[in-house]
mmCIF file of C-alpha atoms in Angstrom:
data_model
loop_
_atom_site.group_PDB
_atom_site.id
_atom_site.type_symbol
_atom_site.label_atom_id
_atom_site.label_comp_id
_atom_site.label_asym_id
_atom_site.label_seq_id
_atom_site.Cartn_x
_atom_site.Cartn_y
_atom_site.Cartn_z
ATOM 1 C CA UNK A 1 -0.483 -4.753 21.806
ATOM 2 C CA UNK A 2 -1.377 -3.120 18.497
ATOM 3 C CA UNK A 3 0.895 -0.973 16.340
ATOM 4 C CA UNK A 4 1.205 2.755 16.906
ATOM 5 C CA UNK A 5 2.530 5.469 14.606
ATOM 6 C CA UNK A 6 4.577 8.391 15.884
ATOM 7 C CA UNK A 7 5.448 11.382 13.713
ATOM 8 C CA UNK A 8 9.189 11.932 13.790
ATOM 9 C CA UNK A 9 11.886 14.397 12.760
ATOM 10 C CA UNK A 10 14.390 11.553 12.316
ATOM 11 C CA UNK A 11 14.589 7.841 11.634
ATOM 12 C CA UNK A 12 15.498 6.450 15.069
ATOM 13 C CA UNK A 13 13.777 6.007 18.433
ATOM 14 C CA UNK A 14 16.044 8.776 19.774
ATOM 15 C CA UNK A 15 14.644 11.272 17.245
ATOM 16 C CA UNK A 16 12.334 14.108 18.280
ATOM 17 C CA UNK A 17 8.593 13.881 17.699
ATOM 18 C CA UNK A 18 7.603 15.976 14.664
ATOM 19 C CA UNK A 19 4.772 18.346 15.683
ATOM 20 C CA UNK A 20 3.121 18.004 12.246
ATOM 21 C CA UNK A 21 1.182 14.973 11.072
ATOM 22 C CA UNK A 22 0.602 15.321 7.323
ATOM 23 C CA UNK A 23 3.946 16.972 6.624
ATOM 24 C CA UNK A 24 6.143 15.263 9.202
ATOM 25 C CA UNK A 25 9.549 14.056 8.034
ATOM 26 C CA UNK A 26 9.063 10.411 9.036
ATOM 27 C CA UNK A 27 6.442 8.045 10.379
ATOM 28 C CA UNK A 28 7.780 5.550 12.884
ATOM 29 C CA UNK A 29 5.481 2.559 13.249
ATOM 30 C CA UNK A 30 6.156 0.739 16.502
ATOM 31 C CA UNK A 31 4.979 -2.367 18.280
ATOM 32 C CA UNK A 32 5.037 -0.973 21.845
ATOM 33 C CA UNK A 33 5.380 -4.438 23.388
ATOM 34 C CA UNK A 34 8.607 -5.318 21.557
ATOM 35 C CA UNK A 35 9.715 -1.829 20.430
ATOM 36 C CA UNK A 36 10.322 -3.280 16.969
ATOM 37 C CA UNK A 37 9.767 -0.467 14.495
ATOM 38 C CA UNK A 38 9.530 0.453 10.848
ATOM 39 C CA UNK A 39 10.505 3.862 9.466
ATOM 40 C CA UNK A 40 8.577 5.398 6.578
ATOM 41 C CA UNK A 41 9.896 8.555 4.953
ATOM 42 C CA UNK A 42 6.915 10.837 4.374
ATOM 43 C CA UNK A 43 6.533 11.407 0.634
ATOM 44 C CA UNK A 44 3.873 14.054 1.348
ATOM 45 C CA UNK A 45 6.154 16.516 3.144
ATOM 46 C CA UNK A 46 6.210 18.858 0.130
ATOM 47 C CA UNK A 47 2.787 18.033 -1.309
ATOM 48 C CA UNK A 48 0.909 21.002 -2.781
ATOM 49 C CA UNK A 49 -2.296 19.872 -1.081
ATOM 50 C CA UNK A 50 -3.921 16.850 0.518
ATOM 51 C CA UNK A 51 -0.864 15.945 2.598
ATOM 52 C CA UNK A 52 -2.940 15.094 5.679
ATOM 53 C CA UNK A 53 -5.331 12.821 3.818
ATOM 54 C CA UNK A 54 -2.564 11.064 1.872
ATOM 55 C CA UNK A 55 -0.467 10.588 5.017
ATOM 56 C CA UNK A 56 -3.488 9.203 6.888
ATOM 57 C CA UNK A 57 -4.057 6.692 4.081
ATOM 58 C CA UNK A 58 -0.430 5.505 4.303
ATOM 59 C CA UNK A 59 -0.841 4.938 8.052
ATOM 60 C CA UNK A 60 -4.211 3.196 7.671
ATOM 61 C CA UNK A 61 -2.692 0.797 5.123
ATOM 62 C CA UNK A 62 -0.045 -0.199 7.689
ATOM 63 C CA UNK A 63 -2.615 -1.493 10.189
ATOM 64 C CA UNK A 64 -1.873 1.183 12.782
ATOM 65 C CA UNK A 65 -4.426 1.553 15.601
ATOM 66 C CA UNK A 66 -3.184 4.796 17.221
ATOM 67 C CA UNK A 67 -1.282 7.875 15.999
ATOM 68 C CA UNK A 68 0.829 9.985 18.361
ATOM 69 C CA UNK A 69 1.740 13.448 17.059
ATOM 70 C CA UNK A 70 2.033 17.089 18.024
ATOM 71 C CA UNK A 71 -0.907 18.350 15.973
ATOM 72 C CA UNK A 72 -3.390 17.101 13.397
ATOM 73 C CA UNK A 73 -5.473 19.019 10.867
ATOM 74 C CA UNK A 74 -9.168 18.503 10.107
ATOM 75 C CA UNK A 75 -8.773 16.426 6.928
ATOM 76 C CA UNK A 76 -6.168 14.101 8.403
ATOM 77 C CA UNK A 77 -8.197 13.717 11.604
ATOM 78 C CA UNK A 78 -11.316 12.842 9.649
ATOM 79 C CA UNK A 79 -9.496 10.302 7.462
ATOM 80 C CA UNK A 80 -7.803 8.662 10.459
ATOM 81 C CA UNK A 81 -11.064 8.533 12.427
ATOM 82 C CA UNK A 82 -12.981 6.994 9.525
ATOM 83 C CA UNK A 83 -10.244 4.352 9.336
ATOM 84 C CA UNK A 84 -10.769 3.492 13.011
ATOM 85 C CA UNK A 85 -7.445 4.992 14.097
ATOM 86 C CA UNK A 86 -7.255 6.829 17.425
ATOM 87 C CA UNK A 87 -5.367 10.136 17.430
ATOM 88 C CA UNK A 88 -3.400 11.480 20.392
ATOM 89 C CA UNK A 89 -1.941 14.992 20.061
ATOM 90 C CA UNK A 90 0.249 17.239 22.193
ATOM 91 C CA UNK A 91 3.128 14.754 22.014
ATOM 92 C CA UNK A 92 6.693 16.083 22.228
ATOM 93 C CA UNK A 93 10.117 14.819 23.272
ATOM 94 C CA UNK A 94 11.746 11.724 21.792
ATOM 95 C CA UNK A 95 10.061 8.795 20.107
ATOM 96 C CA UNK A 96 11.181 6.565 23.033
ATOM 97 C CA UNK A 97 9.532 8.931 25.528
ATOM 98 C CA UNK A 98 6.314 8.918 23.487
ATOM 99 C CA UNK A 99 6.291 5.097 23.475
ATOM 100 C CA UNK A 100 6.719 5.016 27.267
ATOM 101 C CA UNK A 101 3.864 7.488 27.791
ATOM 102 C CA UNK A 102 1.646 5.370 25.547
ATOM 103 C CA UNK A 103 2.552 2.169 27.416
ATOM 104 C CA UNK A 104 1.651 3.809 30.753
ATOM 105 C CA UNK A 105 -1.844 4.495 29.417
ATOM 106 C CA UNK A 106 -1.713 8.114 30.527
ATOM 107 C CA UNK A 107 -2.493 9.690 27.145
ATOM 108 C CA UNK A 108 -5.977 10.860 26.158
ATOM 109 C CA UNK A 109 -7.487 10.435 22.720
ATOM 110 C CA UNK A 110 -8.012 13.697 20.801
ATOM 111 C CA UNK A 111 -11.625 14.446 19.862
ATOM 112 C CA UNK A 112 -10.942 16.684 16.838
ATOM 113 C CA UNK A 113 -8.334 18.550 14.817
ATOM 114 C CA UNK A 114 -5.911 20.728 16.756
ATOM 115 C CA UNK A 115 -4.831 23.066 13.939
ATOM 116 C CA UNK A 116 -6.557 24.565 10.893
ATOM 117 C CA UNK A 117 -6.240 23.049 7.432
ATOM 118 C CA UNK A 118 -2.961 23.654 5.565
ATOM 119 C CA UNK A 119 -0.975 23.834 8.820
ATOM 120 C CA UNK A 120 2.710 23.118 8.264
ATOM 121 C CA UNK A 121 2.814 24.395 4.686
ATOM 122 C CA UNK A 122 5.465 26.718 3.327
ATOM 123 C CA UNK A 123 3.099 29.676 3.588
ATOM 124 C CA UNK A 124 4.650 30.609 6.898
ATOM 125 C CA UNK A 125 2.201 29.125 9.367
ATOM 126 C CA UNK A 126 4.195 26.071 10.369
ATOM 127 C CA UNK A 127 5.177 27.563 13.712
ATOM 128 C CA UNK A 128 2.282 28.503 16.011
ATOM 129 C CA UNK A 129 3.906 31.781 17.087
ATOM 130 C CA UNK A 130 3.969 32.872 13.440
ATOM 131 C CA UNK A 131 0.322 32.053 12.749
ATOM 132 C CA UNK A 132 -1.854 35.014 11.899
ATOM 133 C CA UNK A 133 0.883 36.968 10.124
ATOM 134 C CA UNK A 134 0.009 38.434 6.767
ATOM 135 C CA UNK A 135 0.394 36.097 3.801
ATOM 136 C CA UNK A 136 0.089 32.927 5.883
ATOM 137 C CA UNK A 137 -2.734 30.484 6.289
ATOM 138 C CA UNK A 138 -5.371 29.428 3.814
ATOM 139 C CA UNK A 139 -5.099 31.251 0.507
ATOM 140 C CA UNK A 140 -1.618 32.631 1.225
ATOM 141 C CA UNK A 141 -2.334 36.170 0.002
ATOM 142 C CA UNK A 142 -2.325 37.521 -3.526
ATOM 143 C CA UNK A 143 -0.411 35.744 -6.291
ATOM 144 C CA UNK A 144 2.902 37.321 -7.287
ATOM 145 C CA UNK A 145 2.458 39.787 -10.172
ATOM 146 C CA UNK A 146 4.447 42.628 -11.648
ATOM 147 C CA UNK A 147 7.537 42.050 -9.544
ATOM 148 C CA UNK A 148 5.736 41.932 -6.188
ATOM 149 C CA UNK A 149 5.655 38.901 -3.975
ATOM 150 C CA UNK A 150 2.429 37.466 -2.498
ATOM 151 C CA UNK A 151 0.638 38.651 0.563
ATOM 152 C CA UNK A 152 -1.138 41.690 -0.831
ATOM 153 C CA UNK A 153 -0.322 45.280 -0.099
ATOM 154 C CA UNK A 154 2.525 45.382 2.361
ATOM 155 C CA UNK A 155 1.718 41.894 3.651
ATOM 156 C CA UNK A 156 4.138 39.467 2.069
ATOM 157 C CA UNK A 157 7.891 39.478 1.841
ATOM 158 C CA UNK A 158 8.843 42.371 -0.418
ATOM 159 C CA UNK A 159 5.235 43.455 -0.956
ATOM 160 C CA UNK A 160 4.546 47.150 -0.532
ATOM 161 C CA UNK A 161 6.867 49.855 0.722
ATOM 162 C CA UNK A 162 7.666 51.210 4.113
ATOM 163 C CA UNK A 163 6.005 54.536 4.621
ATOM 164 C CA UNK A 164 7.379 57.303 6.811
#
């Protein structure tokens, strides 16, 4: 059986799956047949940009054939696909549970990105329920000037004033 990569919040098989690909805390590369694994700390977790592409390149260089994660952005998906790596999203629970699901053959390959670009950045859109709030997402609002924080008028933390 070929190697798989699972995005992880910790460095053991008992760790929880990290829902982010490009900015996950760890990549756990596993041989599902033997459950032998290698842990790679993700150096791209705080990258200013290109985290998905850079993370995909790390995984491709490890000879991984399938990635299991919660979500994947468009740039990471494209890079993984061009490298011949299958992507399976919607994964949660522990790394062990993800391995078992993969071994059962019950997981379906994802056909495209599941989140917009820049998902998982510090701009406040790393949790789906927070997406769409002012100052989050691509662009992140106005740059901080003259003592105001980003997000434009009334949009970011500290920006604007409450009106009665």
